[in-house]
Each structure stands twice: as structure tokens, then as C-alpha cells.
Amino acid sequence: MPTYKGVEVWLEDSEKRKLNHEHVAIDLVNDNPVTLKARTKMHRDELYTVHCLTPISIFCDVFVTVRSGVRQCAARFHIEKSLSISDNALGSSEGHTEYKYKDMGLRAPKRCFQQGKLATVEVEIRRTAPIIKEEPTEDHAVDEDEQDALVFSMIDDFDRPPWLLFVFDVTAKGPPNGFITPNAPQVAKQVLRKVHRKQASSTGGIPSTRSTCPSDETPRPDQNLPDIPRASSSLQREYEKEEAEERRLLEILLARLDAKRTSNMELRRLLGETA
């Protein structure tokens, strides 16, 4: 998981399972802020949450960029270390979503806006000073609700870059719902059935045999009937030839469909780069 100075950030799916991360990289050259980047995959239209484990008190802002290209604040939450009984404090975006995400929650889009990319999730982290419990005074009595209220001050101000930045590039896992892959065996079978029907209609369903009667005689109906053993072996050869043709056509079909799918993916990539 992406970690820096004990601060760890990750995403969880709707089943509370940690999403695997790939290609974790850290940018220490431009240290304002220190940036950690990772890639992860999730299903389209799936709910997810952002989680953070930290040894210090921090404030987290979660921003999401989707197909529209607009970077929107999706959640904000504070993690206070002094309230944790362990060495690290845990917090998440659950119950702390903002704006439109209050009703819909953090949810992966249904459509990609780049080559397989669903969204970019950024977590800005700023350090906070220890909390100050509000004490009652002669002019103000602290009630039970206020007694639990936390007052904290920022070490890293909001008008300055964050202390840490975690960036997650989220790509789609699996095809869209209802999508049938182009090289599905059902498609190939349908094409082969059409080929068989055309071949059968062109040959009348039975391989033609020449009449053995002289040309100057009018053939009797039974003279056109082939010898049974000879017809059987001929049908066997035709059947084997058709099987070989079927395999050849299937290989050609699958190769063409695979090439078309590769071409479509390359076109989407080029369109994403020029957008």
C-alpha cells in the first residue's frame, strides 16, 4: 500500500475489501507536496471508500476527477491521533462525503474517459496540531454536545499546498455490464451456421454425381442414383473437407475480430491523448 512516513492510504470496495495497488511511485524531487502515485482497478458503478492510517493527527481532503475532467471535492475528514489507544489512528471517508457525494457516495463511473480509465482519486493530507478541549467559563457553560467537540488548528494551512498527496489512477475491471466480447464462441458459431446454409443451398444438400448413361439416350430416373458405397465415401470426404473449412474460417474470424478489437483500443487511446 502507498505509505510515507507512517501515513498509509488505500481504497476499499463495497465489500470492505482493500483494492490491490500497482506501480506505486513517489515523487521526492518536487517535495511541495511529496506525491505518491498508484494504480488500482475496480468495477464500473461500484461504491468505494478512502481509508487512512496515520501516526500523527491529520486532515484529509478527497478529490475526484471523472469523465467531465472537473476536479471535485468528494469527502473531508479529520483523524486525531490523541484519541487513539494504539500507535496509529484510523479514519475514512465513510460518513464524511461532501456535495453531490453525500447522497450517492463515492462511486466509480459507468464509462471510461481515457483508455480503460474510470477516475482519478486524490487525497490531500495536511498536518494538524493537538486538539484543545473547550473548558467551561463563567460566561459560557459547556453542554454535553460541546464537551465532545474538538477544536484543532492547522499546521499546514489550506491556502498552501498539502503536506502529502496520494494519487490513485482507477481503471476499469472487466467489460461493461451486458457487453459480449467480440471473440465469443457464440458469434463464431453463428457465422459458421450461415456458411453451412449457403454451402448446402448451392449444392442442393447432396454432392452432385455425373450420370453414366450415354448422351444420346434419355436417362431413366433411377440412373441418376449413385452407388451407395461410393456415395457414402464421397459424403465422408465432403464432410471432412467441410470440417477443415470450418476450422479455417473460424481461425480467420477470430483473428479478424481480435485485430479489430486491438484497433478499437488503439483508436480510443489516440482519442484520449488528443482530447
Backbone as numpy.savetxt, mean C-alpha at the origin, in Angstrom:
# Nx Ny Nz CAx CAy CAz Cx Cy Cz
13.13 0.01 14.51 12.29 1.20 14.51 13.17 2.45 14.51
12.71 3.55 13.85 13.49 4.79 13.86 13.68 5.31 15.28
14.94 5.49 15.70 15.25 5.92 17.06 16.40 6.91 17.03
16.31 7.94 17.89 17.40 8.91 18.03 17.41 9.42 19.47
18.56 9.25 20.11 18.75 9.68 21.51 17.64 9.16 22.42
17.28 7.91 22.19 16.29 7.25 23.03 14.85 7.50 22.63
14.60 8.43 21.71 13.23 8.72 21.26 12.91 7.81 20.08
11.87 7.05 20.21 11.47 6.08 19.19 10.05 6.37 18.72
9.85 6.39 17.41 8.53 6.67 16.83 8.19 5.56 15.84
6.91 5.13 15.85 6.47 4.09 14.92 4.98 4.26 14.65
4.50 3.52 13.65 3.09 3.51 13.28 2.49 2.15 13.59
1.22 2.15 13.97 0.49 0.90 14.22 -0.76 0.88 13.37
-1.15 -0.34 12.92 -2.36 -0.48 12.11 -3.59 -0.56 13.01
-4.73 -0.81 12.39 -6.00 -0.83 13.14 -6.07 -2.00 14.12
-5.20 -3.00 13.95 -5.17 -4.15 14.86 -4.10 -3.98 15.94
-3.58 -2.77 16.12 -2.57 -2.45 17.14 -1.25 -3.19 16.90
-0.96 -3.46 15.63 0.29 -4.12 15.29 1.27 -3.10 14.72
2.52 -3.18 15.16 3.54 -2.28 14.65 3.79 -2.56 13.17
3.86 -1.49 12.39 4.17 -1.65 10.98 5.68 -1.75 10.80
6.09 -2.68 9.97 7.52 -2.83 9.70 8.04 -1.63 8.91
9.27 -1.26 9.23 9.89 -0.10 8.56 11.11 -0.55 7.78
11.32 0.10 6.64 12.45 -0.23 5.78 13.25 1.03 5.46
14.50 0.82 5.12 15.37 1.91 4.64 15.39 3.10 5.62
15.62 2.80 6.87 15.70 3.87 7.86 17.01 4.64 7.65
16.89 5.96 7.52 18.06 6.81 7.29 17.97 8.03 8.20
19.13 8.56 8.57 19.18 9.73 9.43 20.05 10.80 8.79
19.57 12.03 8.84 20.28 13.16 8.25 20.86 13.99 9.39
22.18 13.89 9.58 22.86 14.64 10.62 23.64 15.83 10.06
23.68 15.94 8.72 24.41 17.05 8.12 23.67 18.36 8.37
22.40 18.35 8.01 21.56 19.51 8.31 20.83 19.22 9.61
21.43 19.59 10.71 20.92 19.19 12.03 19.89 20.18 12.58
19.19 20.87 11.72 18.17 21.80 12.20 16.88 21.62 11.38
16.08 20.59 11.61 16.25 19.61 12.68 16.96 18.34 12.20
17.33 17.48 13.15 17.80 16.14 12.82 16.61 15.36 12.26
16.79 14.76 11.09 15.68 14.11 10.40 15.94 12.62 10.23
14.95 11.83 10.61 14.99 10.39 10.41 13.91 10.02 9.41
14.29 9.26 8.36 13.36 8.87 7.32 13.24 7.36 7.25
12.02 6.90 7.00 11.77 5.46 6.90 10.62 5.22 5.93
10.56 3.98 5.42 9.46 3.58 4.54 8.66 2.48 5.23
7.37 2.51 5.01 6.51 1.48 5.56 5.35 1.24 4.61
4.65 0.13 4.79 3.53 -0.23 3.93 2.28 -0.46 4.77
1.14 -0.09 4.19 -0.14 -0.39 4.83 -1.21 -0.50 3.75
-2.33 -1.12 4.12 -3.42 -1.28 3.17 -4.14 0.04 2.95
-4.71 0.18 1.78 -5.50 1.37 1.48 -6.69 1.48 2.43
-7.05 2.72 2.76 -8.23 3.01 3.58 -8.17 2.33 4.96
-6.97 2.16 5.49 -6.80 1.52 6.80 -6.48 2.57 7.86
-7.12 2.41 9.02 -6.84 3.29 10.14 -5.47 2.97 10.74
-4.77 4.00 11.20 -3.48 3.80 11.85 -3.29 4.86 12.93
-2.31 4.65 13.79 -2.00 5.58 14.86 -0.49 5.78 14.93
-0.08 6.93 15.47 1.33 7.27 15.65 1.68 7.11 17.12
2.80 6.43 17.41 3.21 6.17 18.78 4.64 6.64 19.00
4.91 7.02 20.25 6.24 7.54 20.57 6.64 7.08 21.98
7.88 6.61 22.09 8.47 6.23 23.37 9.66 7.14 23.61
9.70 7.80 24.77 10.71 8.82 24.98 11.23 8.82 26.41
12.53 9.11 26.59 13.09 9.24 27.95 12.98 10.66 28.50
12.47 11.60 27.70 12.31 12.99 28.14 10.90 13.45 27.82
10.54 14.61 28.34 9.23 15.20 28.06 9.26 15.87 26.69
8.27 15.58 25.87 8.24 16.12 24.52 6.82 16.49 24.12
6.72 17.31 23.07 5.44 17.63 22.44 5.51 17.21 20.98
4.49 16.48 20.51 4.50 15.90 19.16 3.41 16.52 18.30
3.80 16.94 17.11 2.87 17.39 16.07 2.95 16.42 14.91
1.80 15.88 14.49 1.74 14.92 13.39 1.15 15.62 12.17
1.88 15.60 11.07 1.43 16.19 9.82 1.31 15.09 8.76
0.28 15.20 7.92 0.03 14.21 6.88 -0.08 14.91 5.53
0.62 14.37 4.53 0.52 14.86 3.15 -0.01 13.72 2.29
-1.13 13.97 1.58 -1.76 12.94 0.77 -1.80 13.39 -0.69
-2.75 12.86 -1.46 -2.80 13.09 -2.90 -2.91 14.56 -3.26
-3.61 15.35 -2.45 -3.79 16.77 -2.74 -2.48 17.54 -2.67
-1.47 16.98 -1.99 -0.19 17.65 -1.84 -0.16 18.66 -0.72
-1.27 18.82 0.00 -1.36 19.77 1.11 -0.90 19.09 2.40
-0.01 19.74 3.11 0.48 19.22 4.40 -0.44 19.72 5.51
-1.12 18.78 6.17 -2.12 19.13 7.17 -1.75 18.58 8.54
-2.05 19.38 9.55 -1.85 18.91 10.93 -2.95 17.92 11.25
-2.55 16.71 11.67 -3.52 15.64 11.90 -3.69 15.29 13.38
-2.64 15.51 14.20 -2.73 15.17 15.63 -1.67 15.95 16.40
-1.97 16.17 17.70 -1.01 16.84 18.59 -1.14 16.19 19.98
0.00 15.85 20.59 -0.08 15.27 21.93 1.22 15.54 22.68
1.07 15.61 24.01 2.20 15.89 24.90 2.51 14.64 25.72
3.78 14.34 25.89 4.21 13.20 26.71 5.06 13.74 27.85
4.60 13.51 29.06 5.30 14.02 30.24 6.06 12.88 30.92
7.39 13.00 30.94 8.23 11.94 31.48 8.05 11.78 32.98
7.83 12.88 33.71 7.76 12.81 35.17 6.55 12.00 35.66
5.57 11.77 34.80 4.39 11.00 35.18 4.56 9.51 34.93
5.68 9.13 34.35 5.92 7.72 34.04 6.73 7.06 35.17
6.36 5.85 35.51 7.07 5.13 36.57 8.27 4.36 36.01
8.37 4.27 34.69 9.49 3.57 34.06 10.50 4.59 33.53
11.53 4.09 32.89 12.57 4.97 32.36 12.10 5.76 31.15
11.05 5.27 30.51 10.54 5.94 29.31 9.04 6.17 29.43
8.58 7.23 28.80 7.15 7.53 28.77 6.61 7.23 27.38
5.35 6.80 27.34 4.72 6.39 26.09 3.52 7.28 25.80
3.39 7.67 24.54 2.24 8.46 24.12 1.86 8.12 22.69
0.64 8.52 22.28 0.20 8.22 20.92 -0.80 9.28 20.46
-1.11 9.21 19.17 -2.06 10.14 18.57 -3.50 9.76 18.86
-3.72 8.59 19.42 -5.08 8.12 19.68 -5.78 9.05 20.67
-6.90 9.59 20.24 -7.65 10.53 21.08 -7.13 11.95 21.03
-6.15 12.22 20.17 -5.57 13.56 20.07 -5.54 14.06 18.63
-6.44 13.56 17.79 -6.48 14.01 16.40 -7.05 15.42 16.30
-6.73 16.09 15.20 -7.11 17.48 15.01 -7.91 17.65 13.72
-8.68 18.74 13.66 -9.40 19.17 12.47 -10.26 18.04 11.90
-10.14 17.78 10.59 -11.01 16.77 9.98 -10.72 15.37 10.49
-9.52 15.17 11.04 -9.15 13.84 11.53 -9.81 13.50 12.85
-10.48 14.47 13.48 -11.19 14.17 14.73 -12.29 13.15 14.49
-12.98 13.26 13.37 -14.09 12.36 13.07 -13.64 11.10 12.32
-12.74 11.27 11.37 -12.35 10.14 10.52 -11.14 9.38 11.04
-10.37 9.99 11.97 -9.15 9.35 12.46 -8.05 9.39 11.40
-6.88 8.94 11.78 -5.78 8.83 10.82 -6.06 7.62 9.93
-6.25 7.86 8.66 -6.65 6.79 7.74 -5.85 6.90 6.45
-5.34 5.78 5.98 -4.61 5.76 4.72 -5.57 6.05 3.57
-5.16 6.83 2.57 -6.04 7.12 1.43 -6.35 5.87 0.62
-7.38 5.98 -0.20 -7.76 4.88 -1.08 -6.95 4.88 -2.37
-6.41 6.06 -2.73 -5.69 6.18 -3.99 -4.27 6.67 -3.75
-3.36 6.22 -4.59 -1.97 6.66 -4.51 -1.80 7.97 -5.27
-0.82 8.77 -4.85 -0.56 10.01 -5.57 0.81 9.99 -6.23
1.60 8.96 -5.99 2.84 8.72 -6.70 2.93 7.23 -6.95
4.06 6.76 -7.42 4.20 5.35 -7.75 4.04 4.49 -6.51
2.82 4.04 -6.26 2.52 3.19 -5.11 2.50 3.91 -3.78
2.68 5.24 -3.77 2.76 5.98 -2.51 1.39 6.49 -2.09
1.03 6.23 -0.83 -0.26 6.66 -0.30 -0.17 8.01 0.42
0.84 8.18 1.25 0.92 9.39 2.07 2.32 9.55 2.64
2.59 10.75 3.15 3.79 11.03 3.92 3.35 11.48 5.30
3.82 10.78 6.32 3.49 11.11 7.71 4.73 11.68 8.38
4.63 12.91 8.88 5.76 13.57 9.53 5.40 13.83 11.00
6.36 13.55 11.88 6.18 13.76 13.31 7.25 14.75 13.78
6.80 15.95 14.11 7.71 16.96 14.64 7.76 16.84 16.16
8.97 16.79 16.71 9.14 16.60 18.15 9.88 17.79 18.73
9.28 18.38 19.77 9.90 19.49 20.49 9.99 19.14 21.97
11.10 19.52 22.57 11.30 19.23 23.99 10.52 20.21 24.86
10.05 19.71 25.99 9.32 20.55 26.93 10.00 20.48 28.30
9.83 21.56 29.08 10.38 21.62 30.42 9.49 20.82 31.38
10.00 20.48 32.57 9.18 19.74 33.53 7.89 20.49 33.85
6.84 19.75 34.15 5.53 20.36 34.41 5.53 21.11 35.73
4.60 22.02 35.82 4.41 22.80 37.04 2.98 22.59 37.50
2.80 22.00 38.67 1.47 21.81 39.23 0.95 23.14 39.75
-0.28 23.47 39.37 -0.86 24.73 39.81 -1.26 24.60 41.28
-0.77 25.51 42.09 -1.05 25.49 43.52 -2.14 26.51 43.85
-2.99 26.22 44.84 -4.04 27.17 45.23 -3.45 28.42 45.89
-4.10 29.55 45.66 -3.71 30.81 46.28 -4.91 31.40 47.00
-4.69 32.56 47.67 -5.79 33.18 48.39 -6.88 33.65 47.44
-6.46 34.06 46.22 -7.44 34.57 45.27 -8.05 33.50 44.38
-7.42 32.34 44.32 -7.90 31.30 43.41 -7.75 29.93 44.07
-8.89 29.27 44.23 -8.88 27.92 44.77 -8.89 26.92 43.62
-7.99 25.96 43.63 -7.88 24.97 42.57 -8.87 23.85 42.80
-9.80 23.65 41.84 -10.77 22.55 41.98 -10.15 21.24 41.51
-10.95 20.17 41.54 -10.42 18.85 41.22 -9.97 18.76 39.76
-10.72 19.41 38.85 -10.34 19.35 37.44 -9.03 20.08 37.20
-8.88 21.24 37.82 -7.66 22.01 37.64 -6.47 21.36 38.33
-6.72 20.59 39.38 -5.65 19.95 40.11 -4.88 18.98 39.21
-5.61 18.37 38.24 -4.97 17.42 37.33 -4.42 18.08 36.07
-4.69 19.38 35.91 -4.20 20.07 34.73 -2.69 20.22 34.79
-2.04 20.09 33.62 -0.60 20.20 33.54 -0.22 21.50 32.85
0.73 22.18 33.43 1.26 23.41 32.83 2.72 23.16 32.51
3.06 23.24 31.22 4.45 23.00 30.82 4.90 24.13 29.90
6.19 24.31 29.84 6.77 25.33 28.96 7.63 24.64 27.92
7.78 25.31 26.78 8.51 24.74 25.65 9.99 25.08 25.76
10.82 24.08 25.52 12.26 24.32 25.35 12.54 24.70 23.89
11.89 23.97 22.97 11.99 24.28 21.55 10.70 24.99 21.13
10.77 26.28 20.87 9.59 27.07 20.58 8.95 26.65 19.25
7.66 26.95 19.13 6.92 26.58 17.93 7.29 27.44 16.72
7.84 28.62 16.96 8.23 29.47 15.84 9.62 29.14 15.30
10.21 28.06 15.81 11.51 27.60 15.34 11.39 26.14 14.88
12.35 25.66 14.11 12.29 24.26 13.67 12.25 23.30 14.86
11.66 22.14 14.68 11.58 21.17 15.78 12.96 20.61 16.13
13.02 19.97 17.28 14.27 19.34 17.72 14.55 18.08 16.90
13.50 17.30 16.64 13.60 16.07 15.84 12.47 16.02 14.83
12.72 15.38 13.69 11.68 15.19 12.68 11.75 13.76 12.17
10.64 13.03 12.33 10.51 11.67 11.81 9.62 11.72 10.57
10.09 11.16 9.46 9.34 11.16 8.20 9.10 9.72 7.76
7.82 9.38 7.54 7.45 8.03 7.09 6.80 8.13 5.71
7.43 7.51 4.73 6.82 7.38 3.40 5.98 6.11 3.39
4.67 6.28 3.25 3.74 5.16 3.33 3.35 4.74 1.91
3.63 3.48 1.57 3.26 2.94 0.27 2.15 1.91 0.44
1.47 1.62 -0.67 0.32 0.72 -0.62 0.76 -0.73 -0.52
0.04 -1.49 0.29 0.29 -2.92 0.44 -0.81 -3.67 -0.30
-0.44 -4.36 -1.39 -1.40 -5.13 -2.15 -2.18 -4.27 -3.11
-2.95 -4.90 -4.04 -3.74 -4.16 -5.04 -4.98 -3.56 -4.40
-5.65 -2.61 -5.09 -6.90 -2.04 -4.56 -7.98 -3.11 -4.42
-8.99 -2.81 -3.58 -10.09 -3.75 -3.41 -10.83 -3.94 -4.73
-11.13 -5.20 -5.05 -11.83 -5.49 -6.29 -10.96 -5.53 -7.52
-9.68 -5.31 -7.37 -8.76 -5.30 -8.51 -8.33 -6.71 -8.84
-8.36 -7.04 -10.12 -7.92 -8.36 -10.60 -6.61 -8.17 -11.33
-5.59 -8.89 -10.93 -4.29 -8.72 -11.56 -4.37 -9.10 -13.02
-3.64 -8.38 -13.90 -3.74 -8.63 -15.33 -3.35 -10.03 -15.74
-2.46 -10.69 -15.01 -2.02 -12.02 -15.40 -2.78 -13.12 -14.67
-4.04 -12.82 -14.29 -4.84 -13.82 -13.60 -5.12 -14.99 -14.53
-5.06 -16.23 -14.03 -5.31 -17.40 -14.89 -6.69 -17.37 -15.54
-7.68 -16.76 -14.86 -9.02 -16.71 -15.44 -9.04 -15.97 -16.76
-8.26 -14.89 -16.85 -8.21 -14.12 -18.09 -7.63 -14.97 -19.21
-6.55 -15.66 -18.90 -5.93 -16.50 -19.92 -6.88 -17.61 -20.38
-7.61 -18.20 -19.47 -8.54 -19.27 -19.82 -9.64 -18.75 -20.74
-10.15 -17.54 -20.46 -11.19 -16.97 -21.30 -10.69 -16.74 -22.72
-9.45 -16.25 -22.84 -8.88 -16.02 -24.17 -8.72 -17.34 -24.91
-8.24 -18.37 -24.20 -8.04 -19.67 -24.85 -9.36 -20.28 -25.29
-10.43 -20.08 -24.51 -11.74 -20.60 -24.93 -12.17 -19.97 -26.25
-11.94 -18.65 -26.39 -12.29 -17.97 -27.63 -11.49 -18.53 -28.81
-10.19 -18.81 -28.57 -9.36 -19.38 -29.62 -9.89 -20.74 -30.05
-10.30 -21.55 -29.06 -10.82 -22.88 -29.36 -12.11 -22.79 -30.17
-12.99 -21.87 -29.83 -14.25 -21.74 -30.56 -14.01 -21.33 -32.01
-13.04 -20.41 -32.20 -12.73 -20.00 -33.57 -12.15 -21.14 -34.38
-11.24 -21.92 -33.77 -10.65 -23.04 -34.47 -11.70 -24.10 -34.81
-12.62 -24.35 -33.87 -13.65 -25.35 -34.10 -14.60 -24.92 -35.22
-14.96 -23.61 -35.23 -15.87 -23.12 -36.26 -15.23 -23.15 -37.64
-13.91 -22.93 -37.73 -13.24 -22.92 -39.02 -13.06 -24.32 -39.61
-12.97 -25.34 -38.76 -12.77 -26.72 -39.22 -14.03 -27.56 -39.12
-15.11 -26.95 -38.66 -16.35 -27.72 -38.52 -16.32 -28.66 -37.34
-15.34 -28.50 -36.48 -15.27 -29.33 -35.29 -14.57 -30.64 -35.51
-14.43 -31.13 -36.78 -13.79 -32.41 -37.10 -12.78 -32.17 -38.21
-11.57 -32.66 -38.10 -10.58 -32.47 -39.17 -11.10 -33.03 -40.48
-10.90 -32.27 -41.56 -11.40 -32.69 -42.87 -10.54 -33.81 -43.44
-11.18 -34.75 -44.18 -10.47 -35.84 -44.85 -10.86 -35.85 -46.31
-9.91 -36.16 -47.20 -10.20 -36.20 -48.63 -10.99 -37.45 -48.99
-11.88 -37.29 -49.93 -12.62 -38.44 -50.46 -11.70 -39.26 -51.36
-11.82 -40.59 -51.26 -10.97 -41.48 -52.06 -11.64 -41.90 -53.36
-12.86 -41.40 -53.63 -13.56 -41.81 -54.84 -13.02 -41.09 -56.05
-13.11 -41.68 -57.24 -12.64 -41.00 -58.45 -13.42 -39.72 -58.69
-12.76 -38.78 -59.37 -13.37 -37.47 -59.57 -14.54 -37.52 -60.53
-14.58 -38.56 -61.39 -15.65 -38.61 -62.37 -16.87 -39.35 -61.85
-16.80 -39.83 -60.62 -17.93 -40.51 -60.03 -18.57 -39.65 -58.97
-19.86 -39.80 -58.84 -20.57 -39.09 -57.77 -20.38 -39.86 -56.48
-19.77 -39.27 -55.47 -19.49 -40.01 -54.24 -20.75 -40.34 -53.46
-20.76 -41.53 -52.92 -21.85 -41.91 -52.06 -21.64 -41.27 -50.69
-22.72 -41.06 -49.91 -22.58 -40.43 -48.59 -21.61 -41.15 -47.69
-21.58 -42.51 -47.78 -20.71 -43.24 -46.86 -19.25 -43.21 -47.29
-18.96 -42.74 -48.53 -17.57 -42.71 -48.96 -16.77 -41.61 -48.26
-17.43 -40.58 -47.75 -16.75 -39.50 -47.05 -16.44 -39.83 -45.60
-16.92 -40.96 -45.14 -16.67 -41.31 -43.74 -15.25 -41.85 -43.62
-14.43 -41.33 -42.74 -13.05 -41.80 -42.60 -13.00 -43.14 -41.88
-11.90 -43.84 -42.13 -11.66 -45.07 -41.40 -11.51 -44.76 -39.92
-12.14 -45.54 -39.05 -12.20 -45.24 -37.63 -10.82 -45.17 -36.99
-9.91 -46.15 -37.17 -8.58 -46.04 -36.56 -7.80 -44.85 -37.08
-7.91 -44.63 -38.42 -7.17 -43.51 -38.99 -7.69 -42.19 -38.43
-9.02 -42.06 -38.32 -9.59 -40.82 -37.77 -9.20 -40.64 -36.32
-9.13 -41.73 -35.55 -8.77 -41.63 -34.14 -7.35 -41.11 -33.97
-6.40 -41.65 -34.76 -5.02 -41.18 -34.64 -4.90 -39.74 -35.13
-5.68 -39.38 -36.15 -5.65 -38.01 -36.64 -6.17 -37.03 -35.59
-7.26 -37.41 -34.93 -7.80 -36.56 -33.86 -6.81 -36.42 -32.72
-6.10 -37.50 -32.40 -5.11 -37.44 -31.33 -4.00 -36.45 -31.67
-3.54 -36.52 -32.94 -2.49 -35.58 -33.35 -3.00 -34.14 -33.31
-4.23 -33.95 -33.78 -4.80 -32.60 -33.74 -4.94 -32.10 -32.30
-5.34 -33.03 -31.41 -5.49 -32.65 -30.00 -4.16 -32.25 -29.39
-3.09 -33.01 -29.73 -1.77 -32.67 -29.20 -1.27 -31.34 -29.77
-1.56 -31.13 -31.08 -1.17 -29.85 -31.68 -1.90 -28.70 -31.02
-3.18 -28.88 -30.72 -3.96 -27.81 -30.07 -3.44 -27.54 -28.66
-3.07 -28.61 -27.96 -2.50 -28.41 -26.62 -1.21 -27.60 -26.69
-0.34 -27.94 -27.64 0.91 -27.19 -27.80 0.62 -25.73 -28.16
-0.38 -25.54 -29.05 -0.74 -24.17 -29.43 -1.30 -23.40 -28.25
-2.08 -24.08 -27.41 -2.64 -23.44 -26.22 -1.52 -22.97 -25.28
-0.54 -23.84 -25.08 0.56 -23.46 -24.20 1.34 -22.27 -24.78
1.55 -22.30 -26.11 2.28 -21.19 -26.74 1.51 -19.89 -26.61
0.19 -19.94 -26.88 -0.63 -18.73 -26.78 -0.69 -18.21 -25.35
-0.75 -19.14 -24.39 -0.80 -18.73 -22.99 0.48 -18.01 -22.59
1.63 -18.55 -23.03 2.91 -17.92 -22.71 3.00 -16.53 -23.34
2.54 -16.42 -24.59 2.56 -15.11 -25.25 1.64 -14.13 -24.54
0.46 -14.61 -24.16 -0.51 -13.74 -23.47 0.03 -13.23 -22.15
0.59 -14.14 -21.36 1.12 -13.75 -20.05 2.29 -12.78 -20.21
3.14 -13.01 -21.21 4.28 -12.11 -21.43 3.80 -10.73 -21.82
2.77 -10.66 -22.69 2.26 -9.36 -23.11 1.60 -8.62 -21.95
0.83 -9.35 -21.15 0.17 -8.71 -20.00 1.19 -8.21 -18.99
2.25 -8.99 -18.75 3.29 -8.56 -17.83 4.02 -7.33 -18.36
4.27 -7.30 -19.67 4.93 -6.12 -20.26 4.04 -4.90 -20.18
2.73 -5.09 -20.39 1.80 -3.97 -20.29 1.74 -3.43 -18.88
1.73 -4.33 -17.89 1.70 -3.88 -16.50 2.96 -3.11 -16.16
4.13 -3.60 -16.62 5.39 -2.89 -16.38 5.37 -1.52 -17.03
4.82 -1.44 -18.24 4.74 -0.15 -18.94 3.85 0.83 -18.20
2.70 0.32 -17.66 1.79 1.19 -16.90 2.46 1.72 -15.64
3.22 0.87 -14.96 3.91 1.30 -13.75 4.95 2.37 -14.08
5.67 2.20 -15.21 6.67 3.19 -15.60 5.99 4.51 -15.97
4.81 4.43 -16.64 4.09 5.65 -16.99 3.62 6.39 -15.76
3.12 5.63 -14.74 2.70 6.28 -13.51 3.87 6.96 -12.82
5.05 6.30 -12.87 6.22 6.90 -12.24 6.60 8.20 -12.93
6.58 8.19 -14.26 6.93 9.41 -15.00 5.93 10.52 -14.75
4.63 10.16 -14.71 3.61 11.18 -14.42 3.77 11.75 -13.03
4.17 10.87 -12.06 4.38 11.35 -10.70 5.55 12.30 -10.62
6.62 12.04 -11.43 7.79 12.91 -11.39 7.52 14.26 -12.04
6.67 14.26 -13.08 6.39 15.52 -13.77 5.31 16.32 -13.09
4.55 15.70 -12.16 3.46 16.44 -11.50 4.03 17.49 -10.56
